[in-house]
Amino acid sequence: MGEGLFSSVKYQLEMEFLGNGARGPECGARRDHELVGMATSWGSLLQDEQLLEELARQAVDRALAEGVLLRTTQEPSSSDVVSYAPFTLFPSLVPSALLEQAYAVQMDFNLLVDAVSQNSAFLEQTLSSTIKMDNFTAHLFDIYKQVLGEGIAQTVFLGLNRSDYMFQRSADGSPALKQIEINTISASFGGLASRTPAVHQHVLNVLSKTKEAAKILSNNPSKGLALGIAKAWELYGSANAQVLLIAQEKERNIFDQRAIENELLAKKIHVIRRRFEDVSEKGSLDQDRRLFMDGQEIAVVYFRDGYMPTQYSTQNWKARLLLERSCAVKCPDIATQLTGTKKVQQELSRAGVLEMLLPGQPEAVARLRATFAGLYSLDMGEEGDQAINEALAAPNRFVLKPQREGGGNNLYGEEMVQALEQLKDREERASYILMEKIEPEPFANCLLRPGSPVRVVQCISELGIFGVYVRQGKTLVMNKHVGHLLRTKAIEHADGGVAAGVAVLDNPYPV
Ligand code: ADP
Ligand code: MG
């Protein structure tokens, strides 16, 4: 266990002790004032095992009733038997200032993603070394080049993204908002995150903490995401056209997707769910490159699949190309998916790049840059050599990231060292980036998972903000933030290998 973690655990224990009402008479008024936030760190509650178990039973039943659901690992293609999506018993404390900052910068991130996706010179230059070494990115890039070569048929563009952050504790102890990544494809949990506030409000109401319950922010990302899809559908301009949702048959997170489908149906926009395989069998383009699926015209293609190599067979790549060539609004189009790569993220942090992409917008540039952690290229050359040497000298300060999405691909600690030793003289290293490791202050919460006992553990959180934008030709017609997602995971390993722990749904409790 690293020193930093130890001291923070000690800090947490002190907090809990004080929160337990065990303050001696030596605690003066000033101390009490400092402790006002304490009552809300759930310190004493977390020590009452019986109470936690009763609260957990209530919380789980409320989660099921609200629709905080996942299909089971045993039966991922069927909704006959479902369970609750794992979540925290209590909402986790998040400084309001950081929440506000994350919301405020979301429109800037929307603009930035949209700008990068339209800048083929930047994408080509940025990804040139990566695509030599990474097959998956190369395949996406291939499709991008084909579509560019033929001419982009779509005129309406829709971005549904989620920018994720952790709270870096700085030297003076105050937390800073640092971006982990931005997801430009299949950004998930907007649906379930719309249903978790009621669960945490329930828990606090059971405890008669009605004032605290009222502080839980209402949240409805699925509504906002659907608003973006509906706008794109409307601008496509064909009353009978439908939305095509690309998903796998084995989909545990279907209720999250259904939340968006339901919002659309309420607007009388019909959604059909199909797999890539279905597209390759029954999808077609007419001479104007309008997309048809089972004879039905498609206005918007919404991808909840297609972000990992394992999701593509040769047949599926062909289906993706067909979709990209069409004039339907793709969410995301192939350029926007490429914009979400770790390599692009790293290049965006280079001096002068934001200024080049967002000319005449110094305030947006400053807001964006303030959220960037240290990001380092591993391309062959002096700069990459230096980054590798620094990471080998202080492995606990870095994370090694390949061009992958979906979790579980990053390397930390000893594993990272081994990988870097192997990679350092090989061109393959260009398919990775190095990132500064964010070290948030851990806190105690109780994680609820089907089949697991109620247990209080040390946790860290990751905040995501959902962003939506719609562009018609050169005109941006929508640019907004539409809600948040807080995910919390246990810190089980000293090396901070959060990748090993599974995150659960949470809500920010603003302080
Ligand atoms: P993915 O595309 O697979 O989601 P991420 O970059 O989001 O990749 O990384 C996955 C997880 O790894 C994150 O949710 C976060 O918990 C952890 N992680 C990623 N980058 C960092 C970092 N710089 N510092 C600390 N933890 C990180
Ligand atoms: Mg992520």
Coordinates of C-alpha atoms and ligand atoms in Angstrom, one line a residue:
M1 CA 0.0 0.0 0.0
G2 CA 1.5 3.4 -1.0
E3 CA 2.1 6.1 1.5
G4 CA -0.5 8.3 0.0
L5 CA -3.2 5.8 0.4
F6 CA -2.3 5.0 3.9
S7 CA -2.5 8.6 5.0
S8 CA -5.9 9.0 3.4
V9 CA -7.3 5.9 5.1
K10 CA -6.1 7.4 8.4
Y11 CA -7.8 10.7 7.4
Q12 CA -11.0 8.8 6.7
L13 CA -10.9 7.0 10.0
E14 CA -10.5 10.3 11.8
M15 CA -13.5 11.7 9.8
E16 CA -15.6 8.7 10.9
F17 CA -14.5 8.9 14.5
L18 CA -15.5 12.5 14.6
G19 CA -18.7 11.9 12.7
N20 CA -19.6 9.3 15.3
G21 CA -20.5 11.9 17.8
A22 CA -17.4 11.0 19.7
R23 CA -16.1 14.6 19.9
G24 CA -14.7 15.5 23.2
P25 CA -15.3 18.8 25.0
E26 CA -12.0 20.1 23.7
C27 CA -13.6 20.5 20.3
G28 CA -14.4 24.2 20.1
A29 CA -17.0 26.0 18.0
R30 CA -14.5 26.4 15.2
R31 CA -14.0 22.7 15.0
D32 CA -17.7 22.1 15.0
H33 CA -18.1 24.5 12.2
E34 CA -15.5 22.6 10.2
L35 CA -17.4 19.5 10.8
V36 CA -20.7 20.6 9.4
G37 CA -20.0 18.7 6.2
M38 CA -19.2 15.6 8.4
A39 CA -22.8 14.7 9.1
T40 CA -23.1 14.0 5.5
S41 CA -20.0 11.7 5.1
W42 CA -22.3 8.9 6.4
G43 CA -19.4 8.1 8.8
S44 CA -21.4 6.7 11.8
L45 CA -24.0 5.0 9.7
L46 CA -21.3 3.0 7.9
Q47 CA -20.4 1.4 11.2
D48 CA -23.8 0.0 12.1
E49 CA -23.8 -3.4 10.3
Q50 CA -27.5 -4.2 11.1
L51 CA -28.6 -0.8 9.9
L52 CA -26.7 -1.2 6.7
E53 CA -28.2 -4.6 6.0
E54 CA -31.7 -3.3 6.5
L55 CA -31.0 -0.2 4.4
A56 CA -29.5 -2.4 1.7
R57 CA -32.6 -4.5 1.5
Q58 CA -34.8 -1.4 1.1
A59 CA -32.4 0.1 -1.4
V60 CA -32.2 -3.0 -3.6
D61 CA -36.0 -3.3 -3.7
R62 CA -36.3 0.3 -4.6
A63 CA -33.7 -0.1 -7.3
L64 CA -35.6 -3.0 -8.8
A65 CA -38.8 -1.0 -8.7
E66 CA -37.2 2.0 -10.4
G67 CA -35.7 -0.1 -13.2
V68 CA -32.0 0.1 -12.2
L69 CA -31.7 -3.3 -14.0
L70 CA -29.2 -5.5 -15.8
R71 CA -29.8 -8.8 -17.5
T72 CA -27.8 -11.6 -15.8
T73 CA -24.4 -12.9 -17.0
Q74 CA -26.1 -16.3 -17.3
E75 CA -28.9 -15.1 -19.6
P76 CA -27.6 -12.0 -21.4
S77 CA -30.1 -12.4 -24.3
S78 CA -33.2 -12.7 -22.3
S79 CA -35.1 -10.4 -20.0
D80 CA -37.0 -13.3 -18.3
V81 CA -34.8 -13.1 -15.2
V82 CA -33.0 -9.8 -14.4
S83 CA -31.2 -8.3 -11.5
Y84 CA -30.4 -4.9 -10.2
A85 CA -27.4 -3.0 -11.5
P86 CA -24.8 -2.7 -8.7
F87 CA -24.8 0.6 -6.9
T88 CA -23.6 2.3 -3.7
L89 CA -25.8 2.4 -0.7
F90 CA -25.1 6.1 -0.1
P91 CA -24.5 8.9 -2.6
S92 CA -20.8 9.9 -2.5
L93 CA -19.7 13.4 -1.6
V94 CA -18.6 15.5 -4.6
P95 CA -17.5 19.2 -4.3
S96 CA -20.2 21.4 -6.0
A97 CA -17.4 23.5 -7.5
L98 CA -16.1 20.5 -9.4
L99 CA -19.6 19.4 -10.5
E100 CA -20.2 22.9 -11.8
Q101 CA -16.8 23.0 -13.6
A102 CA -17.5 19.7 -15.3
Y103 CA -20.9 20.9 -16.5
A104 CA -19.5 24.2 -17.6
V105 CA -16.8 22.6 -19.8
Q106 CA -19.1 20.1 -21.5
M107 CA -20.2 22.4 -24.3
D108 CA -16.5 23.2 -25.0
F109 CA -15.8 19.5 -25.2
N110 CA -18.8 19.1 -27.6
L111 CA -17.3 21.9 -29.8
L112 CA -13.9 20.4 -29.6
V113 CA -15.0 16.9 -30.6
D114 CA -17.0 18.3 -33.5
A115 CA -14.1 20.4 -34.6
V116 CA -11.6 17.5 -34.6
S117 CA -14.1 15.2 -36.4
Q118 CA -14.1 17.7 -39.3
N119 CA -10.4 18.2 -39.4
S120 CA -9.1 15.4 -41.6
A121 CA -5.5 16.8 -41.7
F122 CA -5.4 16.7 -37.9
L123 CA -6.9 13.2 -37.7
E124 CA -4.6 11.9 -40.4
Q125 CA -1.4 13.4 -38.9
T126 CA -2.3 12.4 -35.3
L127 CA -3.2 8.8 -36.1
S128 CA -0.4 8.2 -38.7
S129 CA 1.9 6.3 -36.3
T130 CA -0.9 4.6 -34.4
I131 CA -2.5 3.1 -37.5
K132 CA 0.8 1.5 -38.5
M133 CA 0.8 -0.5 -35.3
D134 CA -2.8 -0.9 -34.2
N135 CA -5.0 -3.0 -36.4
F136 CA -8.3 -1.9 -34.9
T137 CA -7.7 1.8 -35.3
A138 CA -6.3 1.1 -38.8
H139 CA -9.5 -0.6 -39.8
L140 CA -11.6 2.3 -38.6
F141 CA -9.3 4.7 -40.3
D142 CA -9.6 2.7 -43.5
I143 CA -13.3 3.2 -43.5
Y144 CA -12.8 6.8 -42.8
K145 CA -10.6 7.2 -45.8
Q146 CA -13.0 5.3 -48.0
V147 CA -15.9 7.6 -47.0
L148 CA -13.8 10.7 -47.4
G149 CA -12.7 9.5 -50.9
E150 CA -16.3 8.9 -52.0
G151 CA -17.6 12.1 -50.4
I152 CA -19.5 12.3 -47.1
A153 CA -23.2 11.7 -47.8
Q154 CA -24.6 12.7 -44.5
T155 CA -25.4 16.4 -43.9
V156 CA -26.6 16.2 -40.3
F157 CA -24.2 15.2 -37.5
L158 CA -25.1 14.0 -34.1
G159 CA -22.7 13.7 -31.1
L160 CA -23.7 11.9 -27.9
N161 CA -20.7 11.8 -25.7
R162 CA -19.6 11.4 -22.1
S163 CA -16.6 13.1 -20.7
D164 CA -15.2 11.3 -17.6
Y165 CA -13.2 12.8 -14.7
M166 CA -11.6 11.9 -11.5
F167 CA -10.8 14.3 -8.6
Q168 CA -7.0 14.6 -8.3
R169 CA -6.0 15.5 -4.8
S170 CA -3.4 18.2 -5.1
A171 CA -0.5 19.0 -2.7
D172 CA -2.7 21.3 -0.6
G173 CA -5.3 18.6 -0.2
S174 CA -7.9 20.3 -2.4
P175 CA -9.3 18.2 -5.3
A176 CA -9.0 19.1 -9.0
L177 CA -11.1 17.9 -11.9
K178 CA -9.0 15.9 -14.3
Q179 CA -10.4 14.3 -17.4
I180 CA -9.9 10.5 -17.8
E181 CA -11.2 10.3 -21.3
I182 CA -14.1 11.3 -23.5
N183 CA -16.4 8.6 -24.9
T184 CA -17.7 9.4 -28.4
I185 CA -19.3 6.0 -29.1
S186 CA -21.8 4.0 -27.1
A187 CA -21.5 6.3 -24.0
S188 CA -23.6 4.3 -21.6
F189 CA -25.5 4.4 -18.3
G190 CA -27.5 7.6 -19.2
G191 CA -30.6 5.5 -18.8
L192 CA -29.9 3.9 -15.5
A193 CA -28.4 7.1 -14.1
S194 CA -31.8 8.7 -14.6
R195 CA -33.2 6.1 -12.1
T196 CA -30.7 6.1 -9.3
P197 CA -31.5 9.4 -7.7
A198 CA -34.8 8.0 -6.4
V199 CA -33.0 5.1 -4.8
H200 CA -30.6 7.3 -2.9
Q201 CA -33.4 9.6 -1.9
H202 CA -35.2 6.6 -0.6
V203 CA -32.3 5.5 1.6
L204 CA -32.0 9.0 3.0
N205 CA -35.7 9.3 3.6
V206 CA -35.7 6.0 5.5
L207 CA -33.1 7.5 7.7
S208 CA -35.4 10.6 8.1
K209 CA -32.6 12.6 6.4
T210 CA -35.2 14.5 4.3
K211 CA -33.0 17.6 3.9
E212 CA -30.1 15.5 2.7
A213 CA -32.4 13.6 0.3
A214 CA -33.5 16.8 -1.2
K215 CA -29.9 17.6 -2.1
I216 CA -29.6 14.7 -4.5
L217 CA -29.6 16.2 -7.9
S218 CA -32.3 15.2 -10.3
N219 CA -30.8 13.7 -13.4
N220 CA -32.2 12.5 -16.7
P221 CA -29.5 11.9 -19.3
S222 CA -31.7 9.5 -21.3
K223 CA -34.2 12.3 -22.0
G224 CA -31.4 14.6 -23.2
L225 CA -29.8 12.0 -25.3
A226 CA -33.1 11.2 -26.9
L227 CA -33.6 14.9 -27.6
G228 CA -30.4 14.9 -29.6
I229 CA -31.5 11.9 -31.6
A230 CA -34.9 13.4 -32.2
K231 CA -33.4 16.6 -33.5
A232 CA -31.2 14.7 -35.9
W233 CA -34.2 12.6 -37.0
E234 CA -36.2 15.8 -37.6
L235 CA -33.4 17.4 -39.6
Y236 CA -33.0 14.3 -41.7
G237 CA -36.5 15.2 -42.8
S238 CA -38.4 12.1 -43.7
A239 CA -41.5 11.5 -41.6
N240 CA -41.5 7.7 -42.0
A241 CA -37.8 7.1 -41.4
Q242 CA -36.8 5.3 -38.2
V243 CA -33.9 5.1 -35.9
L244 CA -31.6 2.1 -36.2
L245 CA -30.0 1.1 -32.9
I246 CA -27.0 -1.2 -33.5
A247 CA -26.6 -3.6 -30.5
Q248 CA -25.6 -7.2 -29.8
E249 CA -28.1 -9.8 -29.0
K250 CA -26.3 -10.7 -25.8
E251 CA -26.7 -7.3 -24.1
R252 CA -26.8 -7.1 -20.3
N253 CA -27.3 -3.4 -20.3
I254 CA -30.4 -3.4 -22.5
F255 CA -32.6 -1.4 -20.0
D256 CA -30.1 1.5 -20.2
Q257 CA -30.7 1.5 -24.0
R258 CA -34.5 1.0 -23.7
A259 CA -34.7 4.2 -21.6
I260 CA -33.6 6.2 -24.7
E261 CA -35.8 4.1 -27.0
N262 CA -38.8 4.8 -24.7
E263 CA -38.1 8.6 -24.8
L264 CA -38.1 8.5 -28.6
L265 CA -41.3 6.4 -28.8
A266 CA -42.9 9.0 -26.6
K267 CA -42.0 11.5 -29.4
K268 CA -43.5 9.1 -31.9
I269 CA -40.1 8.2 -33.3
H270 CA -39.7 4.5 -33.9
V271 CA -36.5 2.6 -33.0
I272 CA -35.5 -0.7 -34.5
R273 CA -32.8 -2.8 -32.8
R274 CA -30.5 -4.7 -35.1
R275 CA -27.1 -6.4 -35.0
F276 CA -24.3 -5.7 -37.5
E277 CA -25.1 -9.2 -38.9
D278 CA -28.6 -8.1 -39.7
V279 CA -27.3 -5.0 -41.5
S280 CA -25.1 -7.1 -43.7
E281 CA -28.0 -9.4 -44.6
K282 CA -30.8 -6.9 -44.9
G283 CA -29.3 -3.4 -45.1
S284 CA -29.0 -1.6 -48.4
L285 CA -28.4 1.8 -50.0
D286 CA -30.4 3.3 -52.8
Q287 CA -28.8 5.4 -55.6
D288 CA -28.9 8.5 -53.3
R289 CA -27.2 6.5 -50.6
R290 CA -30.3 6.5 -48.4
L291 CA -30.1 3.6 -46.0
F292 CA -32.8 1.0 -45.8
M293 CA -33.1 -1.8 -43.3
D294 CA -35.7 -4.5 -44.0
G295 CA -37.1 -2.1 -46.6
Q296 CA -37.5 0.7 -44.0
E297 CA -35.7 4.0 -44.4
I298 CA -33.3 4.9 -41.6
A299 CA -32.8 8.5 -40.5
V300 CA -30.4 7.9 -37.6
V301 CA -28.0 5.1 -36.8
Y302 CA -27.2 4.9 -33.1
F303 CA -24.3 2.6 -32.2
R304 CA -24.3 0.7 -28.9
D305 CA -21.8 -1.7 -30.4
G306 CA -18.8 -1.5 -32.6
Y307 CA -16.2 0.1 -30.3
M308 CA -14.1 -3.0 -29.6
P309 CA -12.1 -5.3 -32.0
T310 CA -14.0 -8.4 -30.8
Q311 CA -17.3 -6.9 -32.0
Y312 CA -16.2 -7.0 -35.6
S313 CA -16.1 -10.0 -37.9
T314 CA -15.2 -9.4 -41.6
Q315 CA -19.0 -9.3 -42.2
N316 CA -19.5 -6.7 -39.5
W317 CA -16.7 -4.5 -40.9
K318 CA -18.6 -4.6 -44.2
A319 CA -21.8 -3.7 -42.5
R320 CA -20.1 -0.7 -40.7
L321 CA -18.8 0.5 -44.1
L322 CA -22.3 0.3 -45.6
L323 CA -23.7 2.4 -42.7
E324 CA -20.9 4.9 -42.9
R325 CA -21.4 5.4 -46.7
S326 CA -25.1 6.2 -46.2
C327 CA -26.6 9.6 -45.8
A328 CA -28.3 8.5 -42.5
V329 CA -27.0 10.4 -39.4
K330 CA -24.5 8.1 -37.7
C331 CA -24.0 8.6 -34.0
P332 CA -21.1 8.6 -34.1
D333 CA -19.8 8.9 -37.6
I334 CA -16.5 7.2 -38.2
A335 CA -14.5 10.5 -37.8
T336 CA -16.1 11.2 -34.5
Q337 CA -15.3 7.6 -33.3
L338 CA -11.7 8.2 -34.2
T339 CA -11.8 11.6 -32.4
G340 CA -12.5 9.6 -29.2
T341 CA -9.2 7.6 -29.4
K342 CA -6.6 7.9 -26.6
K343 CA -4.1 9.0 -29.2
V344 CA -6.2 12.0 -30.2
Q345 CA -6.7 12.9 -26.5
Q346 CA -3.0 12.9 -26.0
E347 CA -2.3 15.1 -29.0
L348 CA -5.0 17.6 -27.9
S349 CA -2.9 18.3 -24.8
R350 CA 0.1 19.4 -26.9
A351 CA 0.8 23.1 -26.7
G352 CA -1.0 25.1 -29.3
V353 CA -3.3 22.3 -30.5
L354 CA -6.5 23.6 -28.8
E355 CA -5.8 27.1 -30.0
M356 CA -5.5 25.7 -33.6
L357 CA -8.7 23.7 -33.3
L358 CA -10.8 26.4 -31.6
P359 CA -9.5 29.7 -33.0
G360 CA -10.7 32.9 -31.3
Q361 CA -12.0 31.0 -28.3
P362 CA -9.4 31.5 -25.6
E363 CA -11.8 31.1 -22.7
A364 CA -13.0 27.7 -24.0
V365 CA -9.4 26.7 -24.5
A366 CA -8.5 27.6 -20.9
R367 CA -11.5 25.7 -19.5
L368 CA -10.6 22.6 -21.5
R369 CA -6.9 22.7 -20.7
A370 CA -7.6 23.1 -17.0
T371 CA -9.1 19.6 -17.0
F372 CA -6.2 17.9 -18.8
A373 CA -3.9 15.5 -16.9
G374 CA -0.4 14.8 -18.1
L375 CA -0.5 12.9 -21.4
Y376 CA 2.6 11.6 -23.2
S377 CA 3.2 10.3 -26.7
L378 CA 5.1 7.1 -27.1
D379 CA 6.0 7.6 -30.7
M380 CA 9.5 6.6 -31.6
G381 CA 11.9 9.4 -30.9
E382 CA 13.4 11.5 -28.0
E383 CA 10.1 12.6 -26.6
G384 CA 8.7 9.1 -26.3
D385 CA 12.0 7.8 -24.9
Q386 CA 11.9 10.4 -22.2
A387 CA 8.3 9.6 -21.3
I388 CA 9.2 5.9 -21.0
N389 CA 12.2 6.7 -18.8
E390 CA 10.0 8.8 -16.5
A391 CA 7.4 6.1 -16.2
L392 CA 10.0 3.4 -15.5
A393 CA 11.5 5.6 -12.8
A394 CA 8.2 6.3 -11.1
P395 CA 5.7 3.6 -12.2
N396 CA 3.1 4.6 -9.7
R397 CA 2.6 8.0 -11.3
F398 CA 1.6 6.7 -14.7
V399 CA -1.0 4.6 -16.6
L400 CA -0.2 2.9 -19.9
K401 CA -3.1 3.0 -22.4
P402 CA -3.7 1.2 -25.7
Q403 CA -6.2 2.4 -28.2
R404 CA -9.1 0.5 -26.7
E405 CA -12.5 1.2 -25.2
G406 CA -14.7 -0.7 -22.8
G407 CA -12.4 -1.0 -19.7
G408 CA -9.8 -3.5 -18.5
N409 CA -7.2 -2.6 -21.1
N410 CA -4.9 -0.2 -19.2
L411 CA -1.7 -1.3 -17.5
Y412 CA -0.6 -0.1 -14.1
G413 CA 2.4 -0.6 -11.8
E414 CA 4.5 -3.7 -12.3
E415 CA 2.5 -4.8 -15.4
M416 CA 3.1 -1.4 -16.9
V417 CA 6.8 -1.7 -16.2
Q418 CA 7.0 -5.1 -17.8
A419 CA 5.1 -3.9 -20.9
L420 CA 7.3 -0.8 -21.2
E421 CA 10.5 -2.8 -20.9
Q422 CA 9.3 -5.0 -23.8
L423 CA 8.0 -2.2 -25.9
K424 CA 10.6 0.5 -25.5
D425 CA 12.7 -0.4 -28.5
R426 CA 9.8 -1.5 -30.7
E427 CA 7.7 0.6 -33.0
E428 CA 4.7 -1.0 -31.5
R429 CA 4.9 1.4 -28.6
A430 CA 3.3 4.0 -30.8
S431 CA 0.0 2.2 -30.4
Y432 CA 0.0 3.2 -26.7
I433 CA 0.0 6.5 -24.8
L434 CA 1.1 7.2 -21.3
M435 CA -1.0 9.2 -18.9
E436 CA -0.4 10.7 -15.5
K437 CA -2.2 8.5 -12.9
I438 CA -5.0 10.4 -11.1
E439 CA -5.0 9.8 -7.3
P440 CA -8.3 10.8 -5.7
E441 CA -8.9 10.9 -2.0
P442 CA -10.5 7.6 -1.0
F443 CA -13.6 7.6 1.1
A444 CA -15.8 4.9 2.6
N445 CA -19.1 3.7 1.1
C446 CA -21.0 0.5 0.8
L447 CA -21.2 -1.3 -2.5
L448 CA -24.3 -3.4 -3.3
R449 CA -23.9 -6.2 -5.8
P450 CA -26.3 -9.1 -6.5
G451 CA -25.1 -12.1 -4.5
S452 CA -22.5 -10.2 -2.5
P453 CA -22.6 -9.5 1.2
V454 CA -23.0 -5.9 2.3
R455 CA -19.5 -4.5 3.0
V456 CA -18.0 -1.1 3.6
V457 CA -15.0 -0.4 1.5
Q458 CA -12.6 2.4 0.6
C459 CA -13.7 3.8 -2.7
I460 CA -12.9 6.4 -5.4
S461 CA -15.4 7.9 -7.9
E462 CA -15.4 8.8 -11.5
L463 CA -17.8 11.6 -12.7
G464 CA -19.1 11.6 -16.3
I465 CA -21.0 14.4 -18.0
F466 CA -23.2 13.6 -21.0
G467 CA -23.0 16.0 -23.9
V468 CA -25.2 16.4 -27.0
Y469 CA -24.7 18.4 -30.1
V470 CA -26.3 18.4 -33.5
R471 CA -24.8 20.1 -36.6
Q472 CA -26.5 20.7 -39.9
G473 CA -23.9 21.4 -42.6
K474 CA -21.7 24.1 -41.0
T475 CA -24.3 25.2 -38.5
L476 CA -24.4 24.0 -34.9
V477 CA -28.1 23.7 -34.0
M478 CA -27.8 22.1 -30.6
N479 CA -25.0 22.1 -28.0
K480 CA -25.8 21.1 -24.4
H481 CA -25.0 19.0 -21.4
V482 CA -27.8 16.6 -20.5
G483 CA -26.9 15.1 -17.1
H484 CA -24.3 13.1 -15.3
L485 CA -23.1 9.7 -14.2
L486 CA -21.2 8.9 -11.0
R487 CA -19.5 5.6 -10.9
T488 CA -17.7 4.4 -7.7
K489 CA -15.3 1.5 -7.3
A490 CA -13.4 -0.1 -4.4
I491 CA -9.7 0.5 -4.1
E492 CA -8.7 -3.1 -3.7
H493 CA -5.1 -2.8 -4.7
A494 CA -2.3 -0.6 -3.5
D495 CA -1.2 0.2 -7.0
G496 CA -4.5 1.9 -7.6
G497 CA -5.5 -0.8 -10.1
V498 CA -9.1 0.3 -10.3
A499 CA -9.3 -1.6 -13.6
A500 CA -9.4 -4.7 -11.5
G501 CA -12.3 -3.5 -9.4
V502 CA -15.8 -3.2 -11.0
A503 CA -17.5 0.2 -10.7
V504 CA -21.0 0.6 -9.4
L505 CA -23.6 3.3 -10.0
D506 CA -23.7 6.2 -7.6
N507 CA -25.0 9.8 -7.3
P508 CA -23.0 12.9 -6.4
Y509 CA -24.0 14.4 -3.1
P510 CA -22.9 18.0 -3.6
V511 CA -20.9 19.6 -0.8
Ligands
ADP1 P1 -11.8 2.8 -21.3 O1 -12.0 3.4 -22.7 O2 -11.4 1.4 -21.3 O3 -13.0 3.1 -20.4 P2 -10.4 4.7 -19.6 O4 -9.3 5.6 -20.0 O5 -11.7 5.3 -19.2 O6 -10.6 3.6 -20.7 O7 -9.8 3.8 -18.4 C1 -10.6 2.8 -17.7 C2 -10.5 3.1 -16.2 O8 -9.2 3.1 -15.8 C3 -11.2 4.4 -15.8 O9 -12.5 4.2 -15.6 C4 -10.4 4.7 -14.5 O10 -11.0 4.0 -13.4 C5 -9.0 4.1 -14.8 N1 -8.1 5.1 -15.3 C6 -8.0 5.5 -16.5 N2 -7.1 6.5 -16.6 C7 -6.7 6.8 -15.4 C8 -5.7 7.7 -14.9 N3 -5.1 8.5 -15.6 N4 -5.6 7.7 -13.5 C9 -6.3 6.9 -12.7 N5 -7.1 6.0 -13.2 C10 -7.4 5.9 -14.5
MG2 MG -13.6 4.9 -19.6

